[in-house]
Short mmCIF file of C-alpha atoms in Angstrom, two decimals:
data_model
loop_
_atom_site.label_atom_id
_atom_site.label_comp_id
_atom_site.label_asym_id
_atom_site.label_seq_id
_atom_site.Cartn_x
_atom_site.Cartn_y
_atom_site.Cartn_z
CA UNK I 102 0.22 -14.17 1.84
CA UNK I 103 2.96 -12.69 -0.85
CA UNK I 104 5.19 -10.40 1.01
CA UNK I 105 4.51 -6.86 -0.02
CA UNK I 106 7.27 -4.69 -0.68
CA UNK I 107 7.62 -3.62 2.85
CA UNK I 108 9.42 0.47 3.06
CA UNK I 109 10.33 1.22 6.70
CA UNK I 110 12.72 5.03 7.40
CA UNK I 111 15.96 3.61 8.37
CA UNK I 112 17.04 6.10 11.14
CA UNK I 113 21.27 5.89 9.15
CA UNK I 114 19.85 6.59 5.94
CA UNK I 115 17.01 9.65 7.03
CA UNK I 116 15.17 7.86 4.27
CA UNK I 117 12.29 5.07 2.96
CA UNK I 118 13.71 2.31 2.05
CA UNK I 119 12.40 -1.55 0.42
CA UNK I 120 13.12 -3.42 3.43
CA UNK I 121 15.42 -5.96 2.76
CA UNK I 122 16.31 -8.72 4.52
CA UNK I 123 19.71 -9.76 4.88
CA UNK I 124 19.18 -14.40 5.41
CA UNK I 125 16.18 -14.45 2.73
CA UNK I 126 12.96 -15.55 4.55
CA UNK I 127 14.27 -14.90 7.89
CA UNK I 128 14.64 -11.47 10.25
CA UNK I 129 17.08 -10.38 13.15
CA UNK I 130 15.63 -7.56 15.40
CA UNK I 131 16.59 -6.01 18.28
CA UNK I 132 14.84 -3.88 20.34
CA UNK I 133 16.67 -1.25 23.43
CA UNK I 134 14.25 -3.32 26.50
CA UNK I 135 14.16 -1.07 29.58
CA UNK I 136 16.51 -0.68 32.51
CA UNK I 137 14.41 -2.57 35.42
CA UNK I 138 14.62 -0.31 38.94
CA UNK I 139 10.65 1.28 38.72
CA UNK I 140 7.35 0.22 36.58
CA UNK I 141 7.36 1.16 33.68
CA UNK I 142 6.00 4.46 31.86
CA UNK I 143 3.97 5.70 28.78
CA UNK I 144 7.34 6.03 27.17
CA UNK I 145 8.40 2.40 27.45
CA UNK I 146 4.62 1.06 26.37
CA UNK I 147 4.56 3.32 23.53
CA UNK I 148 8.55 1.02 21.85
CA UNK I 149 7.14 -2.09 23.37
CA UNK I 150 3.88 -1.77 21.00
CA UNK I 151 5.46 -0.35 17.99
CA UNK I 152 7.77 -3.28 17.92
CA UNK I 153 5.81 -5.09 18.40
CA UNK I 154 2.92 -3.98 15.83
CA UNK I 155 7.30 -4.53 13.33
CA UNK I 156 7.15 -8.06 14.63
CA UNK I 157 3.81 -9.01 14.09
CA UNK I 158 3.97 -7.51 10.55
CA UNK I 159 6.98 -9.10 9.49
CA UNK I 160 5.88 -12.17 10.02
CA UNK I 161 2.35 -12.49 9.21
CA UNK I 162 4.80 -11.59 5.73
CA UNK I 163 6.10 -14.85 6.48
CA UNK I 164 9.88 -13.81 7.64
CA UNK I 165 11.45 -15.80 10.62
CA UNK I 166 11.48 -13.58 12.85
CA UNK I 167 14.39 -13.69 15.80
CA UNK I 168 12.97 -10.44 18.14
CA UNK I 169 16.03 -9.49 20.60
CA UNK I 170 14.87 -7.63 23.22
CA UNK I 171 16.83 -6.64 26.47
CA UNK I 172 16.62 -6.25 30.34
CA UNK I 173 19.33 -3.48 31.95
CA UNK I 174 19.83 -5.13 34.99
CA UNK I 175 22.65 -3.78 36.49
CA UNK I 176 22.86 0.15 35.66
CA UNK I 177 23.29 2.99 38.36
CA UNK I 178 19.83 4.59 38.69
CA UNK I 179 19.56 0.08 39.62
CA UNK I 180 22.04 0.81 42.63
CA UNK I 181 21.06 3.99 43.57
CA UNK I 182 17.44 2.62 44.05
CA UNK I 183 18.30 -0.54 45.91
CA UNK I 184 20.65 1.64 48.32
CA UNK I 185 17.51 3.35 48.88
CA UNK I 186 15.54 0.87 49.53
CA UNK I 187 17.67 -1.52 51.53
CA UNK I 188 17.23 -4.48 48.88
CA UNK I 189 19.31 -5.97 47.26
CA UNK I 190 19.94 -4.79 43.89
CA UNK I 191 19.76 -8.00 40.94
CA UNK I 192 16.27 -9.00 43.61
CA UNK I 193 14.86 -5.49 42.59
CA UNK I 194 15.28 -5.23 39.16
CA UNK I 195 14.13 -9.40 38.72
CA UNK I 196 11.34 -7.93 40.38
CA UNK I 197 10.89 -4.84 38.30
CA UNK I 198 11.66 -6.89 35.06
CA UNK I 199 8.40 -9.46 35.74
CA UNK I 200 6.59 -6.34 36.50
CA UNK I 201 6.58 -5.22 32.79
CA UNK I 202 6.67 -8.67 31.89
CA UNK I 203 3.40 -8.58 33.51
CA UNK I 204 2.30 -4.51 31.61
CA UNK I 205 3.06 -6.62 28.06
CA UNK I 206 1.00 -9.37 28.88
CA UNK I 207 -1.41 -6.42 29.71
CA UNK I 208 -0.26 -4.68 26.22
CA UNK I 209 -0.88 -7.71 24.29
CA UNK I 210 2.51 -7.45 23.31
CA UNK I 211 3.93 -10.99 21.95
CA UNK I 212 6.34 -12.26 23.80
CA UNK I 213 10.69 -11.73 22.20
CA UNK I 214 12.41 -14.92 21.07
CA UNK I 215 14.63 -13.33 23.61
CA UNK I 216 14.67 -11.41 27.06
CA UNK I 217 18.19 -11.81 27.86
CA UNK I 218 20.14 -9.72 31.49
CA UNK I 219 23.20 -7.74 31.42
CA UNK I 220 23.62 -10.46 34.74
CA UNK I 221 23.74 -13.34 32.90
CA UNK I 222 26.35 -12.60 29.71
CA UNK I 223 29.05 -10.58 31.62
CA UNK I 224 30.94 -13.40 29.45
CA UNK I 225 30.12 -11.76 26.90
CA UNK I 226 30.51 -8.77 27.89
CA UNK I 227 34.02 -9.07 29.22
CA UNK I 228 35.44 -10.85 25.33
CA UNK I 229 33.32 -7.64 23.49
CA UNK I 230 36.06 -5.27 25.70
CA UNK I 231 38.52 -7.52 25.66
CA UNK I 232 38.28 -7.43 21.75
CA UNK I 233 37.99 -4.03 21.26
CA UNK I 234 41.56 -3.30 24.09
CA UNK I 235 42.88 -5.79 21.73
CA UNK I 236 42.28 -3.71 18.20
CA UNK I 237 43.49 -0.75 20.48
CA UNK I 238 40.23 1.36 20.34
CA UNK I 239 40.06 0.92 24.39
CA UNK I 240 42.85 1.55 27.46
CA UNK I 241 41.72 1.00 30.27
CA UNK I 242 43.11 3.09 33.76
CA UNK I 243 42.15 2.61 37.58
CA UNK I 244 40.44 -0.56 36.69
CA UNK I 245 37.98 1.41 34.29
CA UNK I 246 38.27 0.99 30.80
CA UNK I 247 37.26 3.77 28.27
CA UNK I 248 36.43 3.92 24.74
CA UNK I 249 38.50 6.28 22.61
CA UNK I 250 36.14 7.98 20.55
CA UNK I 251 38.86 9.37 18.16
CA UNK I 252 39.94 5.95 17.54
CA UNK I 253 36.69 5.95 15.59
CA UNK I 254 36.63 8.58 11.95
CA UNK I 255 33.03 7.60 11.70
CA UNK I 256 31.85 8.45 15.08
CA UNK I 257 28.49 10.52 14.49
CA UNK I 258 27.58 8.73 11.63
CA UNK I 259 24.42 7.83 12.62
CA UNK I 260 23.38 11.24 15.13
CA UNK I 261 25.30 13.61 12.87
CA UNK I 262 27.01 14.91 16.46
CA UNK I 263 30.24 16.65 16.17
CA UNK I 264 32.59 14.56 18.17
CA UNK I 265 34.67 18.44 18.96
CA UNK I 266 31.20 19.15 20.40
CA UNK I 267 30.27 15.61 22.11
CA UNK I 268 30.01 15.83 25.87
CA UNK I 269 31.25 12.94 28.00
CA UNK I 270 27.94 11.22 27.44
CA UNK I 271 24.33 11.93 29.20
CA UNK I 272 25.11 9.43 32.60
CA UNK I 273 29.19 10.47 32.34
CA UNK I 274 30.78 13.50 34.69
CA UNK I 275 33.39 14.61 33.22
CA UNK I 276 36.48 12.44 33.98
CA UNK I 277 40.21 13.80 33.41
CA UNK I 278 42.26 10.51 33.13
CA UNK I 279 40.61 10.01 29.80
CA UNK I 280 41.88 10.95 26.39
CA UNK I 281 38.90 13.09 25.43
CA UNK I 282 35.95 13.93 26.85
CA UNK I 283 33.79 12.38 24.92
CA UNK I 284 35.32 8.34 25.52
CA UNK I 285 32.78 6.77 27.12
CA UNK I 286 32.61 3.52 29.77
CA UNK I 287 33.22 -0.04 28.55
CA UNK I 288 33.55 -0.96 32.50
CA UNK I 289 33.45 1.34 35.61
CA UNK I 290 35.52 -0.05 38.63
CA UNK I 291 34.12 -1.50 41.65
CA UNK I 292 33.68 1.46 44.34
CA UNK I 293 31.81 -0.23 47.31
CA UNK I 294 29.12 -2.24 48.64
CA UNK I 295 27.88 -2.09 44.76
CA UNK I 296 27.30 -5.13 42.97
CA UNK I 297 30.50 -5.94 40.85
CA UNK I 298 32.46 -9.34 38.60
CA UNK I 299 35.85 -10.55 37.78
CA UNK I 300 37.16 -9.38 34.36
CA UNK I 301 41.11 -8.83 33.17
CA UNK I 302 41.00 -4.86 34.22
CA UNK I 303 39.85 -6.15 37.87
CA UNK I 304 36.02 -6.38 40.05
CA UNK I 305 33.13 -3.57 38.12
CA UNK I 306 30.51 -4.02 35.85
CA UNK I 307 29.71 -2.45 32.07
CA UNK I 308 29.19 0.23 31.40
CA UNK I 309 25.43 1.43 29.49
CA UNK I 310 26.20 0.77 25.74
CA UNK I 311 28.54 -2.61 26.18
CA UNK I 312 26.09 -4.65 26.55
CA UNK I 313 23.69 -3.94 24.65
CA UNK I 314 26.42 -4.34 21.80
CA UNK I 315 27.22 -7.58 23.02
CA UNK I 316 24.52 -9.26 23.61
CA UNK I 317 23.02 -7.93 20.41
CA UNK I 318 26.13 -9.69 18.58
CA UNK I 319 25.78 -13.21 20.93
CA UNK I 320 21.77 -13.92 19.70
CA UNK I 321 21.89 -12.27 16.00
CA UNK I 322 25.42 -11.98 15.18
CA UNK I 323 27.65 -8.51 14.15
CA UNK I 324 25.44 -8.15 10.68
CA UNK I 325 21.45 -8.38 11.36
CA UNK I 326 19.11 -6.48 10.12
CA UNK I 327 16.60 -3.98 12.65
CA UNK I 328 17.57 -2.37 15.55
CA UNK I 329 15.29 -0.18 17.42
CA UNK I 330 14.74 2.17 20.68
CA UNK I 331 13.21 5.60 21.60
CA UNK I 332 14.47 8.54 19.71
CA UNK I 333 16.20 10.12 22.46
CA UNK I 334 18.38 6.64 22.07
CA UNK I 335 20.20 8.07 19.16
CA UNK I 336 22.88 9.83 20.95
CA UNK I 337 24.54 8.80 22.91
CA UNK I 338 23.19 5.26 23.69
CA UNK I 339 23.14 4.08 19.92
CA UNK I 340 26.37 5.82 18.51
CA UNK I 341 28.47 4.19 21.01
CA UNK I 342 26.85 1.13 19.91
CA UNK I 343 27.92 1.04 16.57
CA UNK I 344 31.53 2.13 17.43
CA UNK I 345 31.56 -0.22 19.70
CA UNK I 346 31.03 -3.06 17.24
CA UNK I 347 32.39 -2.42 14.13
CA UNK I 348 35.57 -1.78 16.67
CA UNK I 349 35.27 -5.85 17.45
CA UNK I 350 34.25 -6.06 14.09
CA UNK I 351 34.95 -4.86 11.47
CA UNK I 352 32.27 -5.82 9.18
CA UNK I 353 29.57 -5.15 12.06
CA UNK I 354 26.43 -3.54 10.43
CA UNK I 355 22.41 -2.82 10.77
CA UNK I 356 20.79 -2.72 8.19
CA UNK I 357 18.26 -0.32 9.37
CA UNK I 358 17.83 1.84 12.64
CA UNK I 359 14.52 2.69 13.84
CA UNK I 360 13.19 4.79 16.59
CA UNK I 361 9.95 5.48 18.47
CA UNK I 362 9.15 9.10 18.96
CA UNK I 363 8.27 10.26 22.39
CA UNK I 364 4.79 11.08 24.47
CA UNK I 365 4.40 14.15 26.21
CA UNK I 366 1.31 15.10 28.17
CA UNK I 367 -0.70 17.61 26.53
CA UNK I 368 2.13 18.65 24.84
CA UNK I 369 4.93 18.81 27.82
CA UNK I 370 7.29 15.97 27.95
CA UNK I 371 6.36 13.68 30.23
CA UNK I 372 8.29 13.91 33.41
CA UNK I 373 9.04 12.53 36.79
CA UNK I 374 9.92 16.79 37.85
CA UNK I 375 7.06 17.95 36.47
CA UNK I 376 4.56 15.56 37.73
CA UNK I 377 3.06 14.75 34.91
CA UNK I 378 4.44 10.83 34.37
CA UNK I 379 2.53 8.01 33.90
CA UNK I 380 3.29 4.94 34.76
CA UNK I 381 1.25 1.95 32.00
CA UNK I 382 -0.29 0.58 35.41
CA UNK I 383 -1.25 3.47 36.42
CA UNK I 384 -3.23 4.04 33.14
CA UNK I 385 -4.67 0.24 33.26
CA UNK I 386 -6.04 1.18 36.39
CA UNK I 387 -8.87 2.44 35.45
CA UNK I 388 -8.65 2.01 31.37
CA UNK I 389 -8.91 -1.26 29.19
CA UNK I 390 -5.43 -1.51 28.41
CA UNK I 391 -6.51 -2.07 25.13
CA UNK I 392 -7.57 1.19 25.22
CA UNK I 393 -4.21 2.07 25.51
CA UNK I 394 -2.91 0.32 23.16
CA UNK I 395 -5.50 2.01 20.39
CA UNK I 396 -4.25 4.84 21.82
CA UNK I 397 -0.45 4.65 21.45
CA UNK I 398 -0.53 3.42 17.52
CA UNK I 399 -3.12 6.40 17.13
CA UNK I 400 -0.05 8.53 15.69
CA UNK I 401 3.08 7.39 12.83
CA UNK I 402 5.54 5.89 15.41
CA UNK I 403 7.85 8.09 14.20
CA UNK I 404 5.92 11.16 15.82
CA UNK I 405 5.19 12.19 18.72
CA UNK I 406 2.46 11.34 20.52
CA UNK I 407 0.56 13.41 22.54
CA UNK I 408 -1.17 11.93 26.03
CA UNK I 409 -4.59 13.45 26.96
CA UNK I 410 -8.11 12.09 29.21
CA UNK I 411 -9.95 13.11 25.73
CA UNK I 412 -7.49 10.81 23.75
CA UNK I 413 -7.87 7.93 26.14
CA UNK I 414 -11.72 8.27 26.23
CA UNK I 415 -11.81 8.67 22.72
CA UNK I 416 -9.73 5.57 22.14
CA UNK I 417 -12.07 3.70 25.19
CA UNK I 418 -14.83 4.10 22.80
CA UNK I 419 -13.31 3.51 19.29
CA UNK I 420 -12.62 -0.57 21.34
CA UNK I 421 -15.63 -0.26 22.84
CA UNK I 422 -17.13 0.04 19.12
CA UNK I 423 -15.49 -2.81 17.48
CA UNK I 424 -16.31 -5.35 19.96
CA UNK I 425 -19.10 -4.70 20.51
CA UNK I 426 -20.23 -5.31 16.84
CA UNK I 427 -17.49 -7.79 17.53
CA UNK I 428 -20.26 -9.13 19.75
CA UNK I 429 -23.28 -8.68 17.52
CA UNK I 430 -22.15 -10.39 14.86
CA UNK I 431 -21.39 -13.59 16.74
CA UNK I 432 -24.57 -13.51 18.36
CA UNK I 433 -26.50 -12.99 15.14
CA UNK I 434 -24.37 -16.06 13.44
CA UNK I 435 -25.24 -18.02 16.53
CA UNK I 436 -28.10 -17.28 16.05
CA UNK I 437 -29.12 -18.34 12.67
CA UNK I 438 -26.95 -21.56 12.50
CA UNK I 439 -29.04 -22.58 15.02
CA UNK I 440 -31.69 -22.49 12.83
CA UNK I 441 -30.42 -23.35 9.99
CA UNK I 442 -31.08 -27.02 8.76
CA UNK I 443 -28.66 -26.70 5.96
CA UNK I 444 -25.39 -26.22 7.11
CA UNK I 445 -23.72 -29.03 4.76
CA UNK I 446 -24.57 -27.07 1.84
CA UNK I 447 -22.29 -25.25 -0.22
CA UNK I 448 -22.17 -21.35 1.76
CA UNK I 449 -23.42 -18.81 -1.05
CA UNK I 450 -20.55 -16.20 -2.34
CA UNK I 451 -21.38 -13.13 -0.18
CA UNK I 452 -22.76 -10.74 -2.37
CA UNK I 453 -20.75 -7.83 -4.76
CA UNK I 454 -20.77 -4.88 -2.33
CA UNK I 455 -19.63 -7.13 0.49
CA UNK I 456 -16.75 -8.33 -1.70
CA UNK I 457 -15.58 -5.03 -2.69
CA UNK I 458 -15.80 -3.60 0.82
CA UNK I 459 -13.51 -6.91 1.83
CA UNK I 460 -11.27 -5.74 -0.90
CA UNK I 461 -10.53 -1.89 0.17
CA UNK I 462 -10.06 -2.76 4.28
CA UNK I 463 -7.51 -5.59 2.21
CA UNK I 464 -5.85 -3.51 0.09
CA UNK I 465 -5.81 0.12 2.33
CA UNK I 466 -4.10 -2.35 5.07
CA UNK I 467 -1.21 -3.91 3.24
CA UNK I 468 -1.04 -0.08 1.79
CA UNK I 469 -1.04 2.06 4.66
CA UNK I 470 1.18 -0.97 7.12
CA UNK I 471 3.62 -1.65 3.77
CA UNK I 472 4.14 2.24 4.01
CA UNK I 473 6.20 2.54 6.90
CA UNK I 474 4.01 1.45 10.09
CA UNK I 475 1.11 3.57 9.81
CA UNK I 476 -1.06 2.71 11.91
CA UNK I 477 -2.28 6.59 12.37
CA UNK I 478 -4.68 5.62 10.07
CA UNK I 479 -5.51 1.85 9.70
CA UNK I 480 -8.32 1.84 12.04
CA UNK I 481 -10.08 4.69 9.76
CA UNK I 482 -11.19 4.53 6.47
CA UNK I 483 -12.15 0.57 4.93
CA UNK I 484 -12.00 -0.59 8.04
CA UNK I 485 -14.75 1.76 9.67
CA UNK I 486 -16.72 1.54 6.62
CA UNK I 487 -15.99 -2.56 7.15
CA UNK I 488 -17.90 -1.79 10.83
CA UNK I 489 -20.65 0.42 9.37
CA UNK I 490 -21.49 -3.06 6.36
CA UNK I 491 -21.51 -5.21 8.54
CA UNK I 492 -23.79 -3.49 11.53
CA UNK I 493 -25.96 -2.45 8.24
CA UNK I 494 -26.17 -6.34 7.47
CA UNK I 495 -27.20 -6.91 10.84
CA UNK I 496 -30.00 -4.61 10.12
CA UNK I 497 -30.93 -6.40 6.82
CA UNK I 498 -31.03 -9.69 8.86
CA UNK I 499 -34.65 -8.44 10.62
CA UNK I 500 -36.07 -7.62 8.05
CA UNK I 501 -37.99 -10.76 6.01
CA UNK I 502 -35.87 -11.56 3.41
CA UNK I 503 -35.90 -14.64 1.15
CA UNK I 504 -33.19 -17.47 1.88
CA UNK I 505 -31.26 -16.49 -0.68
CA UNK I 506 -30.43 -13.61 -0.10
CA UNK I 507 -29.98 -14.37 3.99
CA UNK I 508 -27.51 -16.76 3.36
CA UNK I 509 -25.96 -14.39 1.26
CA UNK I 510 -25.40 -11.74 4.03
CA UNK I 511 -24.86 -14.15 6.18
CA UNK I 512 -21.88 -15.03 4.34
CA UNK I 513 -20.48 -11.27 4.04
CA UNK I 514 -20.86 -10.97 7.47
CA UNK I 515 -18.89 -13.81 7.96
CA UNK I 516 -15.89 -12.78 5.38
CA UNK I 517 -16.05 -9.36 6.11
CA UNK I 518 -15.68 -10.61 9.64
CA UNK I 519 -13.15 -12.51 9.40
CA UNK I 520 -11.09 -9.53 7.87
CA UNK I 521 -12.17 -7.89 10.83
CA UNK I 522 -10.25 -9.76 12.48
CA UNK I 523 -7.00 -10.36 10.81
CA UNK I 524 -6.07 -6.44 11.23
CA UNK I 525 -7.25 -6.55 14.82
CA UNK I 526 -4.67 -9.42 14.90
CA UNK I 527 -1.77 -7.98 13.85
CA UNK I 528 -2.28 -4.43 14.85
CA UNK I 529 -2.47 -6.70 18.53
CA UNK I 530 -6.23 -5.83 19.28
CA UNK I 531 -7.88 -9.38 19.07
CA UNK I 532 -7.96 -10.11 23.10
CA UNK I 533 -7.77 -13.34 24.43
CA UNK I 534 -10.87 -13.46 26.02
CA UNK I 535 -14.49 -13.81 24.32
CA UNK I 536 -16.11 -10.45 22.99
CA UNK I 537 -18.58 -11.09 25.90
CA UNK I 538 -15.50 -10.81 28.50
CA UNK I 539 -14.58 -7.83 27.04
CA UNK I 540 -17.13 -5.25 26.36
CA UNK I 541 -17.72 -6.51 30.72
CA UNK I 542 -14.57 -5.21 31.18
CA UNK I 543 -14.40 -1.43 29.81
CA UNK I 544 -17.97 -1.03 31.13
CA UNK I 545 -16.20 -2.54 34.83
CA UNK I 546 -13.49 0.40 34.60
CA UNK I 547 -15.90 3.14 32.89
CA UNK I 548 -17.82 2.61 36.24
CA UNK I 549 -14.37 3.27 38.45
CA UNK I 550 -13.85 6.08 36.36
CA UNK I 551 -17.01 7.26 36.69
CA UNK I 552 -17.21 6.12 40.55
CA UNK I 553 -20.64 4.00 40.21
CA UNK I 554 -21.18 0.43 40.76
CA UNK I 555 -23.53 -1.52 38.03
CA UNK I 556 -26.10 -1.59 40.68
CA UNK I 557 -26.44 2.26 40.54
CA UNK I 558 -26.59 2.65 36.88
CA UNK I 559 -29.72 -0.07 36.97
CA UNK I 560 -31.03 2.14 40.02
CA UNK I 561 -30.58 5.29 37.59
CA UNK I 562 -32.11 3.42 34.71
CA UNK I 563 -35.62 2.35 36.94
CA UNK I 564 -35.23 5.71 38.76
CA UNK I 565 -35.38 6.97 34.70
CA UNK I 566 -38.10 4.97 33.64
CA UNK I 567 -40.71 6.28 36.68
CA UNK I 568 -39.60 9.37 35.11
CA UNK I 569 -40.78 9.25 32.10
CA UNK I 570 -44.12 6.31 32.34
CA UNK I 571 -45.00 10.25 34.51
CA UNK I 572 -44.30 12.23 32.00
CA UNK I 573 -41.11 13.96 33.90
CA UNK I 574 -39.20 14.26 30.76
CA UNK I 575 -36.75 17.05 32.65
CA UNK I 576 -36.05 14.49 35.86
CA UNK I 577 -35.47 12.42 32.93
CA UNK I 578 -33.03 14.70 31.23
CA UNK I 579 -31.71 15.76 33.28
CA UNK I 580 -30.26 11.80 34.80
CA UNK I 581 -28.95 10.44 30.86
CA UNK I 582 -27.51 14.05 30.91
CA UNK I 583 -25.58 13.20 34.27
CA UNK I 584 -24.45 10.13 33.33
CA UNK I 585 -23.65 11.26 30.46
CA UNK I 586 -21.35 13.47 31.65
CA UNK I 587 -19.88 10.38 33.97
CA UNK I 588 -18.99 8.35 30.72
CA UNK I 589 -22.31 5.78 31.01
CA UNK I 590 -24.75 6.32 27.90
CA UNK I 591 -28.02 5.14 28.15
CA UNK I 592 -29.05 3.39 25.43
CA UNK I 593 -33.49 2.60 24.37
CA UNK I 594 -33.63 -0.48 22.78
CA UNK I 595 -37.50 -1.29 22.50
CA UNK I 596 -39.10 -0.95 25.34
CA UNK I 597 -35.57 -2.02 27.87
CA UNK I 598 -32.85 0.79 28.13
CA UNK I 599 -29.39 -1.01 28.51
CA UNK I 600 -26.70 1.47 28.76
CA UNK I 601 -22.77 1.41 27.45
CA UNK I 602 -19.85 2.92 28.23
CA UNK I 603 -19.38 6.70 26.28
CA UNK I 604 -16.83 9.13 25.69
CA UNK I 605 -17.87 11.42 28.84
CA UNK I 606 -18.55 15.29 28.43
CA UNK I 607 -16.18 15.90 31.23
CA UNK I 608 -13.95 13.05 31.67
CA UNK I 609 -12.20 12.53 35.44
CA UNK I 610 -8.11 14.09 35.23
CA UNK I 611 -6.27 11.29 36.68
CA UNK I 612 -4.67 12.91 39.54
CA UNK I 613 -1.22 13.84 39.21
CA UNK I 614 -0.14 13.77 42.06
CA UNK I 615 -1.30 10.52 42.48
CA UNK I 616 0.99 9.96 39.64
CA UNK I 617 3.87 11.08 39.97
CA UNK I 618 6.57 8.37 40.58
CA UNK I 619 8.42 9.39 43.69
CA UNK I 620 8.32 13.18 43.17
CA UNK I 621 11.65 13.13 45.45
CA UNK I 622 13.48 11.59 41.99
CA UNK I 623 15.57 13.40 39.96
CA UNK I 624 14.22 13.39 36.32
CA UNK I 625 14.35 10.07 34.56
CA UNK I 626 16.65 10.35 31.11
CA UNK I 627 15.74 8.47 28.36
CA UNK I 628 16.13 4.48 29.88
CA UNK I 629 16.54 3.17 26.68
CA UNK I 630 13.13 3.94 25.30
CA UNK I 631 11.77 7.69 24.81
CA UNK I 632 10.15 8.43 28.16
#
């Protein structure tokens, strides 16, 4: 497929620009990952999912993408947590790196080309610091190395922050040894009991910002296409990255800076101190990961995303409907193929309305995605029309039709299903499990939220059937209403009653106390993505 005129919003220029890679046909992309000292939260999930979609879409457009997403496994917070738990810092961070990878697998995020860790790139970090010192942009004091921000006249070019208004950085206490309060650490002298590495300035470890400059340069060079992360990384993290990289190499340049918005909870920014903080794992315990992914792409990636239980229930219902339609489609096509003895004949063309449906879906999808990944509107409009068309066509197949007409409808369903699956694949919503398995997983989660097991529901179906046979419609209606309130819907299909998950009339809230992660712990700052 020909490449679209893909436009992305560049935080540096604060406008949408047509995407043009530095090397034709190839894209280099670096995204700031997590500081691995705890289970990852919804802010981490949002960044990962949105940049995963960017990765998928660039690949769809035919680019060869080198996607680098780092792990910070050497950091103050890791050391603090390891001291609290009496665990080796690198072992603790490795444990949470693995937990993050499990979460990303659940959320259907593709594995990046590279997932470097700070602890594996000390030589590259030290080499870059040496280069910065050699070019007189940094100075060593008592085993620490600080970047001299006044040496870099373009400091503030990304964030718009004026140097005279800058503080010493969000993670760093003001130090009288600094030449300017905004100077930040490139290397920190070792303290007793902390992990350290030998260096020309004495034993120590890297500052927060230098790691990404060193690792992005190592894997992508000093000039690459996309650098991404949460909006709260613009300052100081990405601002400091620019300063460091330009000091080490004058030709350093990132073409497009991309940032995703915050996740809020009932319109308040998620934080541990407010007790409204949810990890990915806490959500996927109760909701299918596909429902969470659907929710995370339900707003434009640059907009704030407000978490509510209603939103998650709505996403769960939407994905269930998609998979039920695909399952019905598969059942109908399978049934047709079993009874069709003329499979070797040339298939008929889809109907004109089906062709129009496909054209509209393809056109709308490409238009929205090429407009700065506008996923918020992808699964509405033409996509919903396509699902309705499939369901309507499946109903038509149950009628008595001429053979050629039936074959044309079947071919229409096949072609639309193919287009729907392509959209789902690019959005990361197409599971490797069978449709039936995914639907059962959704039902299991719905039962868990309702505090029921399937036998409970089947017994209530039987009880309701008896009530209806006895013309006790008040009891029948109450059973149905009670279950709908819990997110379980009854559907009467002929003489049989089946059930499916639905949006509950009163969705059960996640326990805020259970969701708060170690209440005594101080509020976590950005940790390299929006929190």
